[in-house]
mmCIF file with all atom_site columns, C-alpha atoms in Angstrom:
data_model
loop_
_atom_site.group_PDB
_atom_site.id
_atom_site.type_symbol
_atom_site.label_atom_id
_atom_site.label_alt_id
_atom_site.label_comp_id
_atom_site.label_asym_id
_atom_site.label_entity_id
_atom_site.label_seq_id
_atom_site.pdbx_PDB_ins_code
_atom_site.Cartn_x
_atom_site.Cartn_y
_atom_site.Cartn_z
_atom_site.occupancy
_atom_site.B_iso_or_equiv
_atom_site.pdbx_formal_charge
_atom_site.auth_seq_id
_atom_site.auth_comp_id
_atom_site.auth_asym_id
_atom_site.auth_atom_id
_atom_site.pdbx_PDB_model_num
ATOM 1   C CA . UNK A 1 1   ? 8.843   -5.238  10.354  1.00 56.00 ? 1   UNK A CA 1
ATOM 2   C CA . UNK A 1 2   ? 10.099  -3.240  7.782   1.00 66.00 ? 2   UNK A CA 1
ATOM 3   C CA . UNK A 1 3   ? 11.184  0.588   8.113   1.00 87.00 ? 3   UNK A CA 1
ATOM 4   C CA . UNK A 1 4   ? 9.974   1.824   5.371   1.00 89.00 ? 4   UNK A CA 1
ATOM 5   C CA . UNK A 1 5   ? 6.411   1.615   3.212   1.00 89.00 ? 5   UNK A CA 1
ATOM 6   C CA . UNK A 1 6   ? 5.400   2.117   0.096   1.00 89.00 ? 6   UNK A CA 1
ATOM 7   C CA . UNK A 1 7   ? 2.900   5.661   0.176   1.00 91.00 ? 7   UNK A CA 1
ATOM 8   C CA . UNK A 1 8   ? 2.669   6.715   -3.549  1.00 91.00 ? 8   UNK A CA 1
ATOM 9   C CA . UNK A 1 9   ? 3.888   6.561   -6.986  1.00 94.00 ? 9   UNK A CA 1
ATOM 10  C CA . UNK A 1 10  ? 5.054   9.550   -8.922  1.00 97.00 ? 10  UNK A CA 1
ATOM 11  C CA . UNK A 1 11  ? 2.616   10.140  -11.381 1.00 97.00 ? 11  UNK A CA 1
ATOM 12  C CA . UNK A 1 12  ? 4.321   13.032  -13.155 1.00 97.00 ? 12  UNK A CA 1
ATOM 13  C CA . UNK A 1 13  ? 6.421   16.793  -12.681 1.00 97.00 ? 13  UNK A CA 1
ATOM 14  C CA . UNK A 1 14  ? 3.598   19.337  -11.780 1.00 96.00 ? 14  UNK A CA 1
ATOM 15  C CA . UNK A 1 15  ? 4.505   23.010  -13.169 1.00 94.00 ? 15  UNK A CA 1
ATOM 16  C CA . UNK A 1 16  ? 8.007   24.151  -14.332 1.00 95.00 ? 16  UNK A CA 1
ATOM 17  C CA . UNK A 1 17  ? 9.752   24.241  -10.241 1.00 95.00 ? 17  UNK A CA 1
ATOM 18  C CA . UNK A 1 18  ? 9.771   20.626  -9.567  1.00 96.00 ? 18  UNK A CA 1
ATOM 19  C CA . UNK A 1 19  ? 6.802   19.787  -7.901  1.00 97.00 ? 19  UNK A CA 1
ATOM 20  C CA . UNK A 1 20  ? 5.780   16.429  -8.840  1.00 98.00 ? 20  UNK A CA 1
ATOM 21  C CA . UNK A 1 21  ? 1.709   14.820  -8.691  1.00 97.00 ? 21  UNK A CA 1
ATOM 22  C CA . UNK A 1 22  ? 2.114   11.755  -6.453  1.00 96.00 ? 22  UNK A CA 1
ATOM 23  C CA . UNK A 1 23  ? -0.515  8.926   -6.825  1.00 91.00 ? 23  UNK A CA 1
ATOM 24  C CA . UNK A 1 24  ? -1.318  8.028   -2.856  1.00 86.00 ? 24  UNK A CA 1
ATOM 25  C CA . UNK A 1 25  ? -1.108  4.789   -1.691  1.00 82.00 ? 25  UNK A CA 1
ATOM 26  C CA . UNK A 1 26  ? -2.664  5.576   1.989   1.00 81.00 ? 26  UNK A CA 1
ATOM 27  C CA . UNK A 1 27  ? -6.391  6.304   2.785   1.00 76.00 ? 27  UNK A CA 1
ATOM 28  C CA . UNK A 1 28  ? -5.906  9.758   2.280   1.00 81.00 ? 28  UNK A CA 1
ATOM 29  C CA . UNK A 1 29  ? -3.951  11.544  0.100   1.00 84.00 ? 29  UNK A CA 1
ATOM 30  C CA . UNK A 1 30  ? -3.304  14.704  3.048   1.00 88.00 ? 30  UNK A CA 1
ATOM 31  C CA . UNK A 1 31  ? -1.871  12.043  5.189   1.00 89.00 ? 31  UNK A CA 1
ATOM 32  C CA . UNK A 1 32  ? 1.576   12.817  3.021   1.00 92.00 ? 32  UNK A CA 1
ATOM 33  C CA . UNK A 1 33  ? 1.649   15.802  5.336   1.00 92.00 ? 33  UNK A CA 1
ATOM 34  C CA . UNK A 1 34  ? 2.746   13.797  7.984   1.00 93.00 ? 34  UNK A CA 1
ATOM 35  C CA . UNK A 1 35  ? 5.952   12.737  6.309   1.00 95.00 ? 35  UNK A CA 1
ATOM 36  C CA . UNK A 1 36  ? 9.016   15.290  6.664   1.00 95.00 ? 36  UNK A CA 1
ATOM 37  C CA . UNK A 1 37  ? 11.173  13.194  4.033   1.00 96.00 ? 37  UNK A CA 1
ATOM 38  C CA . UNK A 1 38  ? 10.371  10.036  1.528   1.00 97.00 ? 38  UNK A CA 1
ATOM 39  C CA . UNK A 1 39  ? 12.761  7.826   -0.349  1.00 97.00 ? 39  UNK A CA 1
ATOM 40  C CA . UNK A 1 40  ? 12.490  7.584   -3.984  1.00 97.00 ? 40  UNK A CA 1
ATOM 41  C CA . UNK A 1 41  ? 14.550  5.440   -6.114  1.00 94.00 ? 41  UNK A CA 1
ATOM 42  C CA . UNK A 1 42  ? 16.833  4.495   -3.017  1.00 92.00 ? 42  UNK A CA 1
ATOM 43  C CA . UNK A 1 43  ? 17.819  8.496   -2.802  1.00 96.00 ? 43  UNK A CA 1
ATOM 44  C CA . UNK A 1 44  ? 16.231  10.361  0.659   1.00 96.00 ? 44  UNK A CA 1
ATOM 45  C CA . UNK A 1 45  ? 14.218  13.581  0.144   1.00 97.00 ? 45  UNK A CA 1
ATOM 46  C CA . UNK A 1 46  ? 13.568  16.199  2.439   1.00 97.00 ? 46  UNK A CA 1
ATOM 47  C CA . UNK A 1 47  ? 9.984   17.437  1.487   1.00 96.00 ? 47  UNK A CA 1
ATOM 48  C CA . UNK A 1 48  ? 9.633   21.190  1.225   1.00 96.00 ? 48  UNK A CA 1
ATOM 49  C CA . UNK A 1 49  ? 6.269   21.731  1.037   1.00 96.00 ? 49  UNK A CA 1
ATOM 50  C CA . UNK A 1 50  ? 3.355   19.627  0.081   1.00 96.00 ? 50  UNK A CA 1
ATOM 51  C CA . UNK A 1 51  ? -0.798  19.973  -0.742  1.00 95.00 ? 51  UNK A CA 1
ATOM 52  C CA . UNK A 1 52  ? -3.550  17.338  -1.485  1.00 92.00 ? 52  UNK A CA 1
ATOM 53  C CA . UNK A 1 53  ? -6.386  17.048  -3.428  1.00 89.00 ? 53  UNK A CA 1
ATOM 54  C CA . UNK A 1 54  ? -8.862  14.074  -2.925  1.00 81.00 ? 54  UNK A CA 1
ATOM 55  C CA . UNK A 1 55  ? -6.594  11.322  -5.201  1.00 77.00 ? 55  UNK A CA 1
ATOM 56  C CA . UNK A 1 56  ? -3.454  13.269  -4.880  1.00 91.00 ? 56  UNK A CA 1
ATOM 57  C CA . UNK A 1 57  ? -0.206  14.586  -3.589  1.00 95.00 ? 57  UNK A CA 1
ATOM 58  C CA . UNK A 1 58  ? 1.737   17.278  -5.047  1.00 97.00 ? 58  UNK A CA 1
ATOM 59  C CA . UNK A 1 59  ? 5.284   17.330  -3.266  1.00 97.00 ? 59  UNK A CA 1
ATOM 60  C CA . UNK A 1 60  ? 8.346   19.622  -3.328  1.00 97.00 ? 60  UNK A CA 1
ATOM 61  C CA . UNK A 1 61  ? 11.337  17.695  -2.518  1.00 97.00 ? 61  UNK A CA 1
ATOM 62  C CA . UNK A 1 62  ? 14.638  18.977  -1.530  1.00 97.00 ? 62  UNK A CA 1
ATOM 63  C CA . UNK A 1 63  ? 16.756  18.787  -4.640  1.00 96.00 ? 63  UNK A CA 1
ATOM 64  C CA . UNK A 1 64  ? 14.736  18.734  -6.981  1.00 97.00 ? 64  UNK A CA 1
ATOM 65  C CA . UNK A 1 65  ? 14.689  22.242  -8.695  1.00 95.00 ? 65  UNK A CA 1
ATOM 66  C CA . UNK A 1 66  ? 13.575  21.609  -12.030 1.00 96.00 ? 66  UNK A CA 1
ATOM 67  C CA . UNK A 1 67  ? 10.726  19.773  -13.980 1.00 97.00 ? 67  UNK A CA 1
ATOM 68  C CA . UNK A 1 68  ? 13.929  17.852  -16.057 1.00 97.00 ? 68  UNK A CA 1
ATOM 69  C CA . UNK A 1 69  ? 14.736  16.552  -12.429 1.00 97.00 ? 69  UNK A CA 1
ATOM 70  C CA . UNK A 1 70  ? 11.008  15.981  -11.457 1.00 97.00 ? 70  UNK A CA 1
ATOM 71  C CA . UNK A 1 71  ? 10.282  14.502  -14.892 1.00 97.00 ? 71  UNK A CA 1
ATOM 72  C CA . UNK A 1 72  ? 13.675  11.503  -13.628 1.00 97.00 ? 72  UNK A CA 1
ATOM 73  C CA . UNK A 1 73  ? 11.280  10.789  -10.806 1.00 98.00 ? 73  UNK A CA 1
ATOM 74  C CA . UNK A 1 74  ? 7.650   9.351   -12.758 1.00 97.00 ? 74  UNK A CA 1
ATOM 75  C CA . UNK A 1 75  ? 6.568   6.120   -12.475 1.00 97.00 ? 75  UNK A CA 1
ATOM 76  C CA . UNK A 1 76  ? 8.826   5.642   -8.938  1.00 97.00 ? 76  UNK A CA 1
ATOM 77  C CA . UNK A 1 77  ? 7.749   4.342   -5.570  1.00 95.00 ? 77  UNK A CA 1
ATOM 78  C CA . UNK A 1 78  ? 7.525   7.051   -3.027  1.00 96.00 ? 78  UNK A CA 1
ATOM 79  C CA . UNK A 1 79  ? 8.478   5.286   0.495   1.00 95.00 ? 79  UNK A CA 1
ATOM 80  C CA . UNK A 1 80  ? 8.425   7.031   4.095   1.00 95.00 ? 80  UNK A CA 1
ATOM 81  C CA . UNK A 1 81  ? 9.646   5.847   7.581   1.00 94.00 ? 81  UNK A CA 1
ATOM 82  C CA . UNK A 1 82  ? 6.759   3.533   9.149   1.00 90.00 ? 82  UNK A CA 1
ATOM 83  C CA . UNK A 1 83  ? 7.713   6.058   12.221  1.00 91.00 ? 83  UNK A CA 1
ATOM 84  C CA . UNK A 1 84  ? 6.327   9.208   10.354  1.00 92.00 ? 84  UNK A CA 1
ATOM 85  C CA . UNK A 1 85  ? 3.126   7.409   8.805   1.00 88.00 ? 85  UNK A CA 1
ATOM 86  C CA . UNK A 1 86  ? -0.186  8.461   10.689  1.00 85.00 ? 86  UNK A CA 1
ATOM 87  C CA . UNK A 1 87  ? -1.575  5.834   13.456  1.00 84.00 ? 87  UNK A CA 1
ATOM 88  C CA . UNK A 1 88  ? -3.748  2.975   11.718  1.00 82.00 ? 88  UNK A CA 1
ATOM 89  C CA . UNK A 1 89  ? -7.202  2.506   13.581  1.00 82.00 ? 89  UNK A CA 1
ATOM 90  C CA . UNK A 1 90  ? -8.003  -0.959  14.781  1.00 82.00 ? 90  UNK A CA 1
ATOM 91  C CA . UNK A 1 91  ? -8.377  -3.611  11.720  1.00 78.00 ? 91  UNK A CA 1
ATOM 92  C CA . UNK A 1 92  ? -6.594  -1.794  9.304   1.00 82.00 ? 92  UNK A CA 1
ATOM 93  C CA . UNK A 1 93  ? -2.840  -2.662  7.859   1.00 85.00 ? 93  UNK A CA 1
ATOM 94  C CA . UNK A 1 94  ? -0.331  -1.403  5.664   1.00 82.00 ? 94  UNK A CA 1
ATOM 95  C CA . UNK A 1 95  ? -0.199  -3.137  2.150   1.00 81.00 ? 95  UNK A CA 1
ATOM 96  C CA . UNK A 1 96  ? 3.318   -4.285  2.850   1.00 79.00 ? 96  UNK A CA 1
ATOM 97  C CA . UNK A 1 97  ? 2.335   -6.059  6.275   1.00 85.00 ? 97  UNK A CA 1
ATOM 98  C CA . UNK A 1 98  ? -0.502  -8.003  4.257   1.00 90.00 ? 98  UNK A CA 1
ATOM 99  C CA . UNK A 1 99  ? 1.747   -8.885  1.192   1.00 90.00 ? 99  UNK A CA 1
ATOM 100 C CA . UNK A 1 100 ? 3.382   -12.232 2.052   1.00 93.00 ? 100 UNK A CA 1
ATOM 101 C CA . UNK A 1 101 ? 1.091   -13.401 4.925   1.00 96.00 ? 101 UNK A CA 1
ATOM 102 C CA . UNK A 1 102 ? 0.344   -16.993 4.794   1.00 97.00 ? 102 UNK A CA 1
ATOM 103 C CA . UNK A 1 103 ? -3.605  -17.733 4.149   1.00 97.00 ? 103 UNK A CA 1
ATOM 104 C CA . UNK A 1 104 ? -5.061  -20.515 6.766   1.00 97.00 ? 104 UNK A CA 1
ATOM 105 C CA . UNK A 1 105 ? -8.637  -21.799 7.108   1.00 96.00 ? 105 UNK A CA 1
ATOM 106 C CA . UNK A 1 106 ? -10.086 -21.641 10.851  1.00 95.00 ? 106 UNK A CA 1
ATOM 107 C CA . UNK A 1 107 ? -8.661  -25.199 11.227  1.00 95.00 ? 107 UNK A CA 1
ATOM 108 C CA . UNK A 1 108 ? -5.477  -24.282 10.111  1.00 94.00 ? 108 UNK A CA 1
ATOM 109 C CA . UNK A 1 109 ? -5.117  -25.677 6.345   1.00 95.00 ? 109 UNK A CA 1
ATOM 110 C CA . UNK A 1 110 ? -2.806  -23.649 4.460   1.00 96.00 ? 110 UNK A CA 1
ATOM 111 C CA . UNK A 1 111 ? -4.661  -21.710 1.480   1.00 96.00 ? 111 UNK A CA 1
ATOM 112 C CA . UNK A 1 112 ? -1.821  -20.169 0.177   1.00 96.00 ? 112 UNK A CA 1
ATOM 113 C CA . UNK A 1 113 ? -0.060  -16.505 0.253   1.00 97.00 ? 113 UNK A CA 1
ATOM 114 C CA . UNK A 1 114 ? -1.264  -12.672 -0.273  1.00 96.00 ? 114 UNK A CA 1
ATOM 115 C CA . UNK A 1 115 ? 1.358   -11.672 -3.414  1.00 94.00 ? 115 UNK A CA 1
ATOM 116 C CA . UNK A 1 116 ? -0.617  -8.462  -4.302  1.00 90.00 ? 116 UNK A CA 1
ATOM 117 C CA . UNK A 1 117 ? -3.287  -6.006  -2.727  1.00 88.00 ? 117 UNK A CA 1
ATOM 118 C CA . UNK A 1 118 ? -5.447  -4.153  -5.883  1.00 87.00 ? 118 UNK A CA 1
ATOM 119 C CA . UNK A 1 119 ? -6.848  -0.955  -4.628  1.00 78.00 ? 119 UNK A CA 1
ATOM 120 C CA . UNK A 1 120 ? -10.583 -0.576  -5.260  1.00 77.00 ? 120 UNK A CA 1
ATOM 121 C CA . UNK A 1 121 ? -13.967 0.644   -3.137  1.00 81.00 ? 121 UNK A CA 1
ATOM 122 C CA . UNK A 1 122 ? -12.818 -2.660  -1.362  1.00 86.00 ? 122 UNK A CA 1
ATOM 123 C CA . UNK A 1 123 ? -9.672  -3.853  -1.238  1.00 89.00 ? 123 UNK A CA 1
ATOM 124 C CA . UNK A 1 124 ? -9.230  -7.124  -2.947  1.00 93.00 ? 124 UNK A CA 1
ATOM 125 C CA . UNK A 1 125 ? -6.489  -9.627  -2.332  1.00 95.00 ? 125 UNK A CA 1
ATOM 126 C CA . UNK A 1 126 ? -4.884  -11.714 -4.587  1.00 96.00 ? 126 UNK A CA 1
ATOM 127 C CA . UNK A 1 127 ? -3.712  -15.035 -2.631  1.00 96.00 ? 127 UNK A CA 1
ATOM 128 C CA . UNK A 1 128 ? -1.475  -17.262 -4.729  1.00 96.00 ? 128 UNK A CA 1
ATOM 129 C CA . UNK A 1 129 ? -1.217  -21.160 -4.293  1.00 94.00 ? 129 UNK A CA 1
ATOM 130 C CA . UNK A 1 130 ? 1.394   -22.650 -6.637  1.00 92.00 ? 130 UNK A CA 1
ATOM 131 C CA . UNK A 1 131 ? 1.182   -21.798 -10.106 1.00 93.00 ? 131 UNK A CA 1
ATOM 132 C CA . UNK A 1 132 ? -2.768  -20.509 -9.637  1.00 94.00 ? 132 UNK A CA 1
ATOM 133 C CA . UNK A 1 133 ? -3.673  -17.208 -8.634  1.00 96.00 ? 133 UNK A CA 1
ATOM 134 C CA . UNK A 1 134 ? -7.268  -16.295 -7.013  1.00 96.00 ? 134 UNK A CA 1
ATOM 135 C CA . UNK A 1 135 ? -8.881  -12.949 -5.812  1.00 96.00 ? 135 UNK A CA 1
ATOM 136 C CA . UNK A 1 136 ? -11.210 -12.363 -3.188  1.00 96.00 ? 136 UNK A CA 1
ATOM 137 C CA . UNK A 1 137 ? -12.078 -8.815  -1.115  1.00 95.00 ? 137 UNK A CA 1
ATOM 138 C CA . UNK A 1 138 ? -10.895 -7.976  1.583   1.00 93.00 ? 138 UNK A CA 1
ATOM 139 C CA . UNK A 1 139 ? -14.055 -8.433  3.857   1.00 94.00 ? 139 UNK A CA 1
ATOM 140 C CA . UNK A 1 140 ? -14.835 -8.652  7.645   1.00 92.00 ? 140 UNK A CA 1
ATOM 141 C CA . UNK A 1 141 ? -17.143 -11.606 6.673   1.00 95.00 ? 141 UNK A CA 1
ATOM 142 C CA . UNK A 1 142 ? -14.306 -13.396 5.276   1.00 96.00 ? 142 UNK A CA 1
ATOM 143 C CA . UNK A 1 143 ? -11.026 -12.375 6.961   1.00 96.00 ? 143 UNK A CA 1
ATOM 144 C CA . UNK A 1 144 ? -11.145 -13.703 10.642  1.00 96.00 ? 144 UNK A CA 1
ATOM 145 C CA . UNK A 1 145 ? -8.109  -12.182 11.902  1.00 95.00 ? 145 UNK A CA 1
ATOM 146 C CA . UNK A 1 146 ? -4.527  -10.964 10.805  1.00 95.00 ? 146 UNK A CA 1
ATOM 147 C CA . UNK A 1 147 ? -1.144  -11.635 12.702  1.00 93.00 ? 147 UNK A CA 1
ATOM 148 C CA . UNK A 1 148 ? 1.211   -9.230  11.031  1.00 88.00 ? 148 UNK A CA 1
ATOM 149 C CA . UNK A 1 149 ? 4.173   -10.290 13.083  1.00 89.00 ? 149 UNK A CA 1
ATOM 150 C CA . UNK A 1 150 ? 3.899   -13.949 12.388  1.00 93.00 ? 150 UNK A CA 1
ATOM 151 C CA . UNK A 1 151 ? 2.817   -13.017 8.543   1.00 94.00 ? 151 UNK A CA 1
ATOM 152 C CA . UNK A 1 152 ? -0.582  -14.922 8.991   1.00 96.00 ? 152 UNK A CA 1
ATOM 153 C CA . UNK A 1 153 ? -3.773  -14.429 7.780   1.00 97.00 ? 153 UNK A CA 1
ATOM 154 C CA . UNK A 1 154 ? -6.845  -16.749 9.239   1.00 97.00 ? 154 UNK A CA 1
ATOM 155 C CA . UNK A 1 155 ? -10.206 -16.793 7.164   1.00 97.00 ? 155 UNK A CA 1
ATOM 156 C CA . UNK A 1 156 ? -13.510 -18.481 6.896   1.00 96.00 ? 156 UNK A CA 1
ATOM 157 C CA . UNK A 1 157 ? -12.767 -21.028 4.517   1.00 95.00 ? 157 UNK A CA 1
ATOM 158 C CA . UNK A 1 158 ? -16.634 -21.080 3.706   1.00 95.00 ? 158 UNK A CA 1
ATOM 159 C CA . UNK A 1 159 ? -16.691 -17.779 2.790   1.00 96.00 ? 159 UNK A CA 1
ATOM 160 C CA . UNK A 1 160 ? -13.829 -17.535 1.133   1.00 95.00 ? 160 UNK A CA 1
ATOM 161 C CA . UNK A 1 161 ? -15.018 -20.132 -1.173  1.00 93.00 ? 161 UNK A CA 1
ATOM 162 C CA . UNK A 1 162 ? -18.504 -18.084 -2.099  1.00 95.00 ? 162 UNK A CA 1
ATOM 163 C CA . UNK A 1 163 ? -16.591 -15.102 -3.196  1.00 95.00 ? 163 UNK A CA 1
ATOM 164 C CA . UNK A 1 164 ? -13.291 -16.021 -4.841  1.00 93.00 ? 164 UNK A CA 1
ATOM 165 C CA . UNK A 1 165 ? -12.420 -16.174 -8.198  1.00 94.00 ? 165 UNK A CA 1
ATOM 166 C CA . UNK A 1 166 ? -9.513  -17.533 -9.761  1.00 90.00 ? 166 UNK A CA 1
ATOM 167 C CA . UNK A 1 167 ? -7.464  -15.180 -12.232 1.00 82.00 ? 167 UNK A CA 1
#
């Protein structure tokens, strides 16, 4: 598994003493608290201090001392160490564990591949077969189970087929 996940996006500098307004990418945006450094750009951060608010974190990173140094960092992934990242109850997965899984029906046809996750109310996957991209949300009723070692996704293939739609 990878070492690293993706946990925000710099949205913009916040103020004039670096702080910058990062868009989170986990269930809650005071779950950034658990994270002593992130990786932007490739470049390691040692975070200073950070807040929440309900759809975002506001981080002060090591080294960045300015807004003209916060202001390099917008529109970047924010990454942290899978080892810092807060425990995931049962049935739940991060994004890049889910990207690249191989779809199967119950009987074991292959479907196709998860290339994106769109955040909504409900998650909704976007599973790619050739050319031809189709969405469908990410529901008990559909999803059967999820291997995220072996990359594989299993689903009800007749429920799968009442609720996706093709892009």
């Amino acid at each position: 598994m990878q070492q690293t996940i993706v946990i925000g996006e710099v949205l913009k500098p916040q103020g004039i003493r670096g702080e910058i307004k990062v868009k989170a990418l986990l269930d809650r945006a005071e779950d950034f608290k658990a994270f002593k450094r992130v990786y932007i750009g490739g470049t390691e951060y040692k975070v200073l201090s950070c807040r929440s608010d309900s759809a975002a974190a506001y981080l002060v990173l090591s080294g960045i001392a300015d807004r003209n140094a916060a202001e390099l960092l917008r529109g970047k992934q924010v990454e942290g160490l899978r080892s810092d990242a807060p425990a995931l109850d049962e049935e739940q997965y991060y994004i890049v564990d889910i990207i690249g899984c191989e779809v199967l029906s119950e009987d074991g046809e292959v479907l196709g591949e998860i290339s994106d996750i769109l955040s909504a109310h409900t998650d909704i996957y976007v599973l790619r077969k050739g050319e031809k991209e189709f969405m469908f949300p990410a529901l008990k009723e559909v999803i059967l189970s999820v291997d995220v070692e072996e990359k594989k996704m299993t689903v009800n293939k007749k429920r799968l087929g009442e609720v996706l739609v093709e892009q």
